[in-house]
Amino acid sequence: MDLNYRINRDVTCIANSEIETNKIISEKRQCNLNVNVIKYKREVTKQKRISGEAYIGYRRCGKIVDHNTMRSKRIMKETCSSKKCQNLKNRFCQNFDEKLRRDIFKKFWSTTTWEEKKTFVISMVANTPRKSDTTGLGDESRRSNTFIYFLNHTNTERLQVCKIMFLNTLGLNEWMVRNWIKK
């Protein structure tokens, strides 16, 4: 009987120690589940990049990756001062004053995700087929579309502007806009 009592007591002790060990492990794991992702360096950089602020990124030169490269914040560039835009009746680059352009710029960069920015750009650019073939190559020509750029003058009125005015107002580059429109 003494032997059975000892075995039962040892089994009970082992079972109790396993339960306590599982509790300790589960408590440790629960602590790790409450991680504040916002504090991670990569997340901070990501949020700064999305909002157009200055951030520390990296740059690639072939296979060489240069870390800790300071990237400047997005800025609104100057208005279009082209004579062609002033003479054309369907371009309204001159109707946008600095304050209105600043509001458009701030509204665009205050959106929270790249998808929202992409949707805005796609909604402001009309993709139309080209009107005429100037090269004489027909279907072999690489250019098949014409992009027409618009900006909101008021809440309901969209006015056509040139590409330079569109890109400078939003602080984007041509590659980014073209890539968003193609997809």
PDB file of N, CA and C in Angstrom, residues 72-157:
ATOM      1  N   SER A  72      13.227  62.543 -48.628  1.00  0.00           N
ATOM      2  CA  SER A  72      12.577  63.814 -48.300  1.00  0.00           C
ATOM      3  C   SER A  72      11.062  63.670 -48.347  1.00  0.00           C
ATOM      4  N   LYS A  73      10.383  64.597 -47.712  1.00  0.00           N
ATOM      5  CA  LYS A  73       8.921  64.543 -47.693  1.00  0.00           C
ATOM      6  C   LYS A  73       8.367  64.976 -49.045  1.00  0.00           C
ATOM      7  N   ARG A  74       7.131  64.588 -49.299  1.00  0.00           N
ATOM      8  CA  ARG A  74       6.470  64.957 -50.554  1.00  0.00           C
ATOM      9  C   ARG A  74       6.128  66.438 -50.520  1.00  0.00           C
ATOM     10  N   ILE A  75       6.437  67.119 -51.593  1.00  0.00           N
ATOM     11  CA  ILE A  75       6.130  68.541 -51.669  1.00  0.00           C
ATOM     12  C   ILE A  75       5.326  68.813 -52.932  1.00  0.00           C
ATOM     13  N   MET A  76       4.531  69.852 -52.861  1.00  0.00           N
ATOM     14  CA  MET A  76       3.783  70.288 -54.029  1.00  0.00           C
ATOM     15  C   MET A  76       4.696  71.201 -54.838  1.00  0.00           C
ATOM     16  N   LYS A  77       4.836  70.892 -56.112  1.00  0.00           N
ATOM     17  CA  LYS A  77       5.724  71.682 -56.965  1.00  0.00           C
ATOM     18  C   LYS A  77       4.962  72.855 -57.571  1.00  0.00           C
ATOM     19  N   GLU A  78       5.645  73.642 -58.385  1.00  0.00           N
ATOM     20  CA  GLU A  78       5.060  74.871 -58.940  1.00  0.00           C
ATOM     21  C   GLU A  78       3.943  74.557 -59.937  1.00  0.00           C
ATOM     22  N   THR A  79       3.126  75.565 -60.198  1.00  0.00           N
ATOM     23  CA  THR A  79       2.032  75.412 -61.158  1.00  0.00           C
ATOM     24  C   THR A  79       2.577  75.377 -62.579  1.00  0.00           C
ATOM     25  N   CYS A  80       1.734  74.943 -63.470  1.00  0.00           N
ATOM     26  CA  CYS A  80       2.089  74.898 -64.884  1.00  0.00           C
ATOM     27  C   CYS A  80       2.096  76.323 -65.427  1.00  0.00           C
ATOM     28  N   SER A  81       3.160  76.693 -66.116  1.00  0.00           N
ATOM     29  CA  SER A  81       3.245  78.031 -66.706  1.00  0.00           C
ATOM     30  C   SER A  81       3.457  77.936 -68.218  1.00  0.00           C
ATOM     31  N   SER A  82       2.954  76.884 -68.800  1.00  0.00           N
ATOM     32  CA  SER A  82       3.134  76.635 -70.227  1.00  0.00           C
ATOM     33  C   SER A  82       2.258  77.564 -71.068  1.00  0.00           C
ATOM     34  N   LYS A  83       2.813  78.073 -72.143  1.00  0.00           N
ATOM     35  CA  LYS A  83       2.047  78.913 -73.080  1.00  0.00           C
ATOM     36  C   LYS A  83       0.955  78.086 -73.753  1.00  0.00           C
ATOM     37  N   LYS A  84       1.257  76.824 -74.009  1.00  0.00           N
ATOM     38  CA  LYS A  84       0.291  75.945 -74.653  1.00  0.00           C
ATOM     39  C   LYS A  84      -0.966  75.792 -73.790  1.00  0.00           C
ATOM     40  N   CYS A  85      -0.783  75.615 -72.487  1.00  0.00           N
ATOM     41  CA  CYS A  85      -1.933  75.474 -71.582  1.00  0.00           C
ATOM     42  C   CYS A  85      -2.734  76.773 -71.500  1.00  0.00           C
ATOM     43  N   GLN A  86      -2.061  77.896 -71.593  1.00  0.00           N
ATOM     44  CA  GLN A  86      -2.767  79.178 -71.541  1.00  0.00           C
ATOM     45  C   GLN A  86      -3.604  79.399 -72.796  1.00  0.00           C
ATOM     46  N   ASN A  87      -3.146  78.913 -73.937  1.00  0.00           N
ATOM     47  CA  ASN A  87      -3.854  79.128 -75.199  1.00  0.00           C
ATOM     48  C   ASN A  87      -4.968  78.116 -75.453  1.00  0.00           C
ATOM     49  N   LEU A  88      -4.841  76.904 -74.924  1.00  0.00           N
ATOM     50  CA  LEU A  88      -5.858  75.881 -75.167  1.00  0.00           C
ATOM     51  C   LEU A  88      -7.131  76.179 -74.374  1.00  0.00           C
ATOM     52  N   LYS A  89      -8.276  75.960 -75.013  1.00  0.00           N
ATOM     53  CA  LYS A  89      -9.554  76.260 -74.364  1.00  0.00           C
ATOM     54  C   LYS A  89     -10.032  75.130 -73.459  1.00  0.00           C
ATOM     55  N   ASN A  90      -9.497  73.935 -73.647  1.00  0.00           N
ATOM     56  CA  ASN A  90      -9.947  72.816 -72.821  1.00  0.00           C
ATOM     57  C   ASN A  90      -8.997  72.499 -71.661  1.00  0.00           C
ATOM     58  N   ARG A  91      -7.988  73.323 -71.430  1.00  0.00           N
ATOM     59  CA  ARG A  91      -7.079  73.152 -70.291  1.00  0.00           C
ATOM     60  C   ARG A  91      -7.294  74.302 -69.320  1.00  0.00           C
ATOM     61  N   PHE A  92      -7.488  73.955 -68.064  1.00  0.00           N
ATOM     62  CA  PHE A  92      -7.821  74.964 -67.066  1.00  0.00           C
ATOM     63  C   PHE A  92      -6.772  75.018 -65.955  1.00  0.00           C
ATOM     64  N   CYS A  93      -5.509  74.948 -66.333  1.00  0.00           N
ATOM     65  CA  CYS A  93      -4.423  74.987 -65.346  1.00  0.00           C
ATOM     66  C   CYS A  93      -4.399  76.311 -64.584  1.00  0.00           C
ATOM     67  N   GLN A  94      -4.759  77.396 -65.249  1.00  0.00           N
ATOM     68  CA  GLN A  94      -4.687  78.720 -64.623  1.00  0.00           C
ATOM     69  C   GLN A  94      -5.830  78.966 -63.633  1.00  0.00           C
ATOM     70  N   ASN A  95      -6.869  78.131 -63.650  1.00  0.00           N
ATOM     71  CA  ASN A  95      -8.010  78.311 -62.746  1.00  0.00           C
ATOM     72  C   ASN A  95      -7.724  77.843 -61.320  1.00  0.00           C
ATOM     73  N   PHE A  96      -6.629  77.151 -61.122  1.00  0.00           N
ATOM     74  CA  PHE A  96      -6.295  76.615 -59.802  1.00  0.00           C
ATOM     75  C   PHE A  96      -5.289  77.538 -59.124  1.00  0.00           C
ATOM     76  N   ASP A  97      -5.735  78.196 -58.053  1.00  0.00           N
ATOM     77  CA  ASP A  97      -4.815  79.049 -57.299  1.00  0.00           C
ATOM     78  C   ASP A  97      -4.038  78.196 -56.292  1.00  0.00           C
ATOM     79  N   GLU A  98      -3.067  78.798 -55.634  1.00  0.00           N
ATOM     80  CA  GLU A  98      -2.177  78.091 -54.718  1.00  0.00           C
ATOM     81  C   GLU A  98      -2.944  77.454 -53.566  1.00  0.00           C
ATOM     82  N   LYS A  99      -3.935  78.156 -53.028  1.00  0.00           N
ATOM     83  CA  LYS A  99      -4.693  77.641 -51.879  1.00  0.00           C
ATOM     84  C   LYS A  99      -5.474  76.385 -52.257  1.00  0.00           C
ATOM     85  N   LEU A 100      -6.123  76.409 -53.402  1.00  0.00           N
ATOM     86  CA  LEU A 100      -6.901  75.255 -53.851  1.00  0.00           C
ATOM     87  C   LEU A 100      -5.986  74.061 -54.127  1.00  0.00           C
ATOM     88  N   ARG A 101      -4.859  74.316 -54.748  1.00  0.00           N
ATOM     89  CA  ARG A 101      -3.892  73.246 -55.003  1.00  0.00           C
ATOM     90  C   ARG A 101      -3.348  72.669 -53.702  1.00  0.00           C
ATOM     91  N   ARG A 102      -3.076  73.538 -52.721  1.00  0.00           N
ATOM     92  CA  ARG A 102      -2.587  73.084 -51.413  1.00  0.00           C
ATOM     93  C   ARG A 102      -3.627  72.187 -50.735  1.00  0.00           C
ATOM     94  N   ASP A 103      -4.913  72.560 -50.846  1.00  0.00           N
ATOM     95  CA  ASP A 103      -5.978  71.743 -50.257  1.00  0.00           C
ATOM     96  C   ASP A 103      -6.058  70.369 -50.921  1.00  0.00           C
ATOM     97  N   ILE A 104      -5.940  70.344 -52.241  1.00  0.00           N
ATOM     98  CA  ILE A 104      -5.962  69.068 -52.968  1.00  0.00           C
ATOM     99  C   ILE A 104      -4.777  68.201 -52.541  1.00  0.00           C
ATOM    100  N   PHE A 105      -3.600  68.818 -52.434  1.00  0.00           N
ATOM    101  CA  PHE A 105      -2.389  68.101 -52.027  1.00  0.00           C
ATOM    102  C   PHE A 105      -2.546  67.516 -50.621  1.00  0.00           C
ATOM    103  N   LYS A 106      -3.019  68.331 -49.675  1.00  0.00           N
ATOM    104  CA  LYS A 106      -3.178  67.862 -48.292  1.00  0.00           C
ATOM    105  C   LYS A 106      -4.218  66.760 -48.193  1.00  0.00           C
ATOM    106  N   LYS A 107      -5.315  66.912 -48.922  1.00  0.00           N
ATOM    107  CA  LYS A 107      -6.364  65.892 -48.894  1.00  0.00           C
ATOM    108  C   LYS A 107      -5.845  64.571 -49.460  1.00  0.00           C
ATOM    109  N   PHE A 108      -5.082  64.655 -50.542  1.00  0.00           N
ATOM    110  CA  PHE A 108      -4.543  63.441 -51.161  1.00  0.00           C
ATOM    111  C   PHE A 108      -3.587  62.720 -50.215  1.00  0.00           C
ATOM    112  N   TRP A 109      -2.677  63.435 -49.570  1.00  0.00           N
ATOM    113  CA  TRP A 109      -1.689  62.789 -48.713  1.00  0.00           C
ATOM    114  C   TRP A 109      -2.207  62.486 -47.318  1.00  0.00           C
ATOM    115  N   SER A 110      -3.420  62.933 -46.986  1.00  0.00           N
ATOM    116  CA  SER A 110      -3.995  62.571 -45.689  1.00  0.00           C
ATOM    117  C   SER A 110      -4.747  61.249 -45.759  1.00  0.00           C
ATOM    118  N   THR A 111      -4.975  60.706 -46.968  1.00  0.00           N
ATOM    119  CA  THR A 111      -5.622  59.399 -47.067  1.00  0.00           C
ATOM    120  C   THR A 111      -4.706  58.345 -46.471  1.00  0.00           C
ATOM    121  N   THR A 112      -5.307  57.292 -45.924  1.00  0.00           N
ATOM    122  CA  THR A 112      -4.557  56.378 -45.076  1.00  0.00           C
ATOM    123  C   THR A 112      -3.873  55.220 -45.787  1.00  0.00           C
ATOM    124  N   THR A 113      -4.327  54.860 -46.980  1.00  0.00           N
ATOM    125  CA  THR A 113      -3.723  53.702 -47.638  1.00  0.00           C
ATOM    126  C   THR A 113      -3.333  54.041 -49.072  1.00  0.00           C
ATOM    127  N   TRP A 114      -2.466  53.201 -49.625  1.00  0.00           N
ATOM    128  CA  TRP A 114      -2.068  53.371 -51.017  1.00  0.00           C
ATOM    129  C   TRP A 114      -3.233  53.063 -51.943  1.00  0.00           C
ATOM    130  N   GLU A 115      -4.108  52.152 -51.530  1.00  0.00           N
ATOM    131  CA  GLU A 115      -5.267  51.818 -52.363  1.00  0.00           C
ATOM    132  C   GLU A 115      -6.183  53.028 -52.547  1.00  0.00           C
ATOM    133  N   GLU A 116      -6.384  53.814 -51.489  1.00  0.00           N
ATOM    134  CA  GLU A 116      -7.208  55.022 -51.602  1.00  0.00           C
ATOM    135  C   GLU A 116      -6.562  56.036 -52.543  1.00  0.00           C
ATOM    136  N   LYS A 117      -5.257  56.182 -52.442  1.00  0.00           N
ATOM    137  CA  LYS A 117      -4.539  57.104 -53.330  1.00  0.00           C
ATOM    138  C   LYS A 117      -4.651  56.628 -54.783  1.00  0.00           C
ATOM    139  N   LYS A 118      -4.478  55.337 -54.973  1.00  0.00           N
ATOM    140  CA  LYS A 118      -4.562  54.755 -56.307  1.00  0.00           C
ATOM    141  C   LYS A 118      -5.959  54.952 -56.896  1.00  0.00           C
ATOM    142  N   THR A 119      -6.992  54.733 -56.101  1.00  0.00           N
ATOM    143  CA  THR A 119      -8.370  54.917 -56.560  1.00  0.00           C
ATOM    144  C   THR A 119      -8.628  56.362 -56.943  1.00  0.00           C
ATOM    145  N   PHE A 120      -8.106  57.294 -56.155  1.00  0.00           N
ATOM    146  CA  PHE A 120      -8.283  58.712 -56.460  1.00  0.00           C
ATOM    147  C   PHE A 120      -7.631  59.062 -57.795  1.00  0.00           C
ATOM    148  N   VAL A 121      -6.402  58.607 -58.000  1.00  0.00           N
ATOM    149  CA  VAL A 121      -5.681  58.910 -59.244  1.00  0.00           C
ATOM    150  C   VAL A 121      -6.402  58.295 -60.439  1.00  0.00           C
ATOM    151  N   ILE A 122      -6.843  57.059 -60.304  1.00  0.00           N
ATOM    152  CA  ILE A 122      -7.549  56.399 -61.406  1.00  0.00           C
ATOM    153  C   ILE A 122      -8.839  57.137 -61.741  1.00  0.00           C
ATOM    154  N   SER A 123      -9.518  57.658 -60.716  1.00  0.00           N
ATOM    155  CA  SER A 123     -10.769  58.383 -60.977  1.00  0.00           C
ATOM    156  C   SER A 123     -10.522  59.752 -61.609  1.00  0.00           C
ATOM    157  N   MET A 124      -9.319  60.302 -61.472  1.00  0.00           N
ATOM    158  CA  MET A 124      -9.012  61.623 -62.024  1.00  0.00           C
ATOM    159  C   MET A 124      -8.323  61.565 -63.386  1.00  0.00           C
ATOM    160  N   VAL A 125      -8.049  60.369 -63.886  1.00  0.00           N
ATOM    161  CA  VAL A 125      -7.390  60.220 -65.183  1.00  0.00           C
ATOM    162  C   VAL A 125      -8.298  59.415 -66.108  1.00  0.00           C
ATOM    163  N   ALA A 126      -8.586  59.997 -67.262  1.00  0.00           N
ATOM    164  CA  ALA A 126      -9.388  59.297 -68.269  1.00  0.00           C
ATOM    165  C   ALA A 126      -8.448  58.646 -69.273  1.00  0.00           C
ATOM    166  N   ASN A 127      -8.673  57.384 -69.515  1.00  0.00           N
ATOM    167  CA  ASN A 127      -7.850  56.616 -70.443  1.00  0.00           C
ATOM    168  C   ASN A 127      -8.652  56.425 -71.725  1.00  0.00           C
ATOM    169  N   THR A 128      -8.310  57.156 -72.785  1.00  0.00           N
ATOM    170  CA  THR A 128      -9.060  57.085 -74.039  1.00  0.00           C
ATOM    171  C   THR A 128      -8.167  56.532 -75.145  1.00  0.00           C
ATOM    172  N   PRO A 129      -8.756  55.845 -76.120  1.00  0.00           N
ATOM    173  CA  PRO A 129      -7.937  55.374 -77.244  1.00  0.00           C
ATOM    174  C   PRO A 129      -7.446  56.545 -78.078  1.00  0.00           C
ATOM    175  N   ARG A 130      -6.316  56.382 -78.696  1.00  0.00           N
ATOM    176  CA  ARG A 130      -5.733  57.476 -79.479  1.00  0.00           C
ATOM    177  C   ARG A 130      -6.637  57.808 -80.667  1.00  0.00           C
ATOM    178  N   LYS A 131      -6.611  59.065 -81.061  1.00  0.00           N
ATOM    179  CA  LYS A 131      -7.488  59.518 -82.145  1.00  0.00           C
ATOM    180  C   LYS A 131      -6.905  59.222 -83.515  1.00  0.00           C
ATOM    181  N   SER A 132      -5.610  59.426 -83.672  1.00  0.00           N
ATOM    182  CA  SER A 132      -5.026  59.233 -85.000  1.00  0.00           C
ATOM    183  C   SER A 132      -3.668  58.557 -84.891  1.00  0.00           C
ATOM    184  N   ASP A 133      -3.257  57.968 -85.987  1.00  0.00           N
ATOM    185  CA  ASP A 133      -1.971  57.297 -86.079  1.00  0.00           C
ATOM    186  C   ASP A 133      -0.990  58.240 -86.759  1.00  0.00           C
ATOM    187  N   THR A 134      -0.029  58.756 -86.010  1.00  0.00           N
ATOM    188  CA  THR A 134       0.908  59.726 -86.576  1.00  0.00           C
ATOM    189  C   THR A 134       2.158  59.072 -87.139  1.00  0.00           C
ATOM    190  N   THR A 135       2.419  57.823 -86.758  1.00  0.00           N
ATOM    191  CA  THR A 135       3.643  57.170 -87.221  1.00  0.00           C
ATOM    192  C   THR A 135       3.440  56.388 -88.505  1.00  0.00           C
ATOM    193  N   GLY A 136       2.212  56.006 -88.810  1.00  0.00           N
ATOM    194  CA  GLY A 136       1.945  55.205 -89.998  1.00  0.00           C
ATOM    195  C   GLY A 136       2.198  53.727 -89.788  1.00  0.00           C
ATOM    196  N   LEU A 137       2.472  53.318 -88.547  1.00  0.00           N
ATOM    197  CA  LEU A 137       2.739  51.910 -88.254  1.00  0.00           C
ATOM    198  C   LEU A 137       1.466  51.112 -87.986  1.00  0.00           C
ATOM    199  N   GLY A 138       0.366  51.777 -87.734  1.00  0.00           N
ATOM    200  CA  GLY A 138      -0.897  51.086 -87.476  1.00  0.00           C
ATOM    201  C   GLY A 138      -0.898  50.393 -86.130  1.00  0.00           C
ATOM    202  N   ASP A 139      -1.193  49.093 -86.138  1.00  0.00           N
ATOM    203  CA  ASP A 139      -1.291  48.325 -84.894  1.00  0.00           C
ATOM    204  C   ASP A 139       0.064  48.034 -84.267  1.00  0.00           C
ATOM    205  N   GLU A 140       1.144  48.210 -85.005  1.00  0.00           N
ATOM    206  CA  GLU A 140       2.475  47.941 -84.470  1.00  0.00           C
ATOM    207  C   GLU A 140       2.969  49.059 -83.551  1.00  0.00           C
ATOM    208  N   SER A 141       2.292  50.177 -83.535  1.00  0.00           N
ATOM    209  CA  SER A 141       2.706  51.297 -82.696  1.00  0.00           C
ATOM    210  C   SER A 141       2.546  50.932 -81.220  1.00  0.00           C
ATOM    211  N   ARG A 142       3.482  51.375 -80.397  1.00  0.00           N
ATOM    212  CA  ARG A 142       3.423  51.076 -78.963  1.00  0.00           C
ATOM    213  C   ARG A 142       2.368  51.905 -78.254  1.00  0.00           C
ATOM    214  N   ARG A 143       2.083  53.081 -78.768  1.00  0.00           N
ATOM    215  CA  ARG A 143       1.134  53.970 -78.102  1.00  0.00           C
ATOM    216  C   ARG A 143      -0.275  53.636 -78.569  1.00  0.00           C
ATOM    217  N   SER A 144      -1.112  53.262 -77.617  1.00  0.00           N
ATOM    218  CA  SER A 144      -2.479  52.911 -77.976  1.00  0.00           C
ATOM    219  C   SER A 144      -3.508  53.764 -77.236  1.00  0.00           C
ATOM    220  N   ASN A 145      -3.084  54.480 -76.197  1.00  0.00           N
ATOM    221  CA  ASN A 145      -4.020  55.255 -75.381  1.00  0.00           C
ATOM    222  C   ASN A 145      -3.538  56.680 -75.183  1.00  0.00           C
ATOM    223  N   THR A 146      -4.482  57.543 -74.821  1.00  0.00           N
ATOM    224  CA  THR A 146      -4.183  58.909 -74.424  1.00  0.00           C
ATOM    225  C   THR A 146      -4.747  59.113 -73.026  1.00  0.00           C
ATOM    226  N   PHE A 147      -3.953  59.689 -72.140  1.00  0.00           N
ATOM    227  CA  PHE A 147      -4.415  59.972 -70.789  1.00  0.00           C
ATOM    228  C   PHE A 147      -4.838  61.430 -70.705  1.00  0.00           C
ATOM    229  N   ILE A 148      -6.026  61.667 -70.164  1.00  0.00           N
ATOM    230  CA  ILE A 148      -6.524  63.023 -69.948  1.00  0.00           C
ATOM    231  C   ILE A 148      -6.631  63.209 -68.437  1.00  0.00           C
ATOM    232  N   TYR A 149      -5.990  64.251 -67.925  1.00  0.00           N
ATOM    233  CA  TYR A 149      -5.881  64.469 -66.486  1.00  0.00           C
ATOM    234  C   TYR A 149      -6.880  65.526 -66.027  1.00  0.00           C
ATOM    235  N   PHE A 150      -7.491  65.280 -64.861  1.00  0.00           N
ATOM    236  CA  PHE A 150      -8.467  66.198 -64.278  1.00  0.00           C
ATOM    237  C   PHE A 150      -8.109  66.476 -62.827  1.00  0.00           C
ATOM    238  N   LEU A 151      -8.542  67.629 -62.331  1.00  0.00           N
ATOM    239  CA  LEU A 151      -8.481  67.948 -60.908  1.00  0.00           C
ATOM    240  C   LEU A 151      -9.833  68.522 -60.502  1.00  0.00           C
ATOM    241  N   ASN A 152     -10.203  68.290 -59.242  1.00  0.00           N
ATOM    242  CA  ASN A 152     -11.469  68.825 -58.736  1.00  0.00           C
ATOM    243  C   ASN A 152     -11.307  70.304 -58.419  1.00  0.00           C
ATOM    244  N   HIS A 153     -12.068  71.146 -59.123  1.00  0.00           N
ATOM    245  CA  HIS A 153     -12.024  72.579 -58.842  1.00  0.00           C
ATOM    246  C   HIS A 153     -12.929  72.893 -57.658  1.00  0.00           C
ATOM    247  N   THR A 154     -14.123  72.378 -57.691  1.00  0.00           N
ATOM    248  CA  THR A 154     -15.038  72.440 -56.548  1.00  0.00           C
ATOM    249  C   THR A 154     -15.475  71.011 -56.279  1.00  0.00           C
ATOM    250  N   ASN A 155     -16.400  70.834 -55.372  1.00  0.00           N
ATOM    251  CA  ASN A 155     -16.824  69.472 -55.039  1.00  0.00           C
ATOM    252  C   ASN A 155     -17.470  68.749 -56.215  1.00  0.00           C
ATOM    253  N   THR A 156     -18.109  69.482 -57.108  1.00  0.00           N
ATOM    254  CA  THR A 156     -18.828  68.839 -58.206  1.00  0.00           C
ATOM    255  C   THR A 156     -18.158  69.034 -59.562  1.00  0.00           C
ATOM    256  N   GLU A 157     -17.242  69.955 -59.684  1.00  0.00           N
ATOM    257  CA  GLU A 157     -16.691  70.318 -60.984  1.00  0.00           C
ATOM    258  C   GLU A 157     -15.272  69.784 -61.161  1.00  0.00           C
TER     259      GLU A 157
END
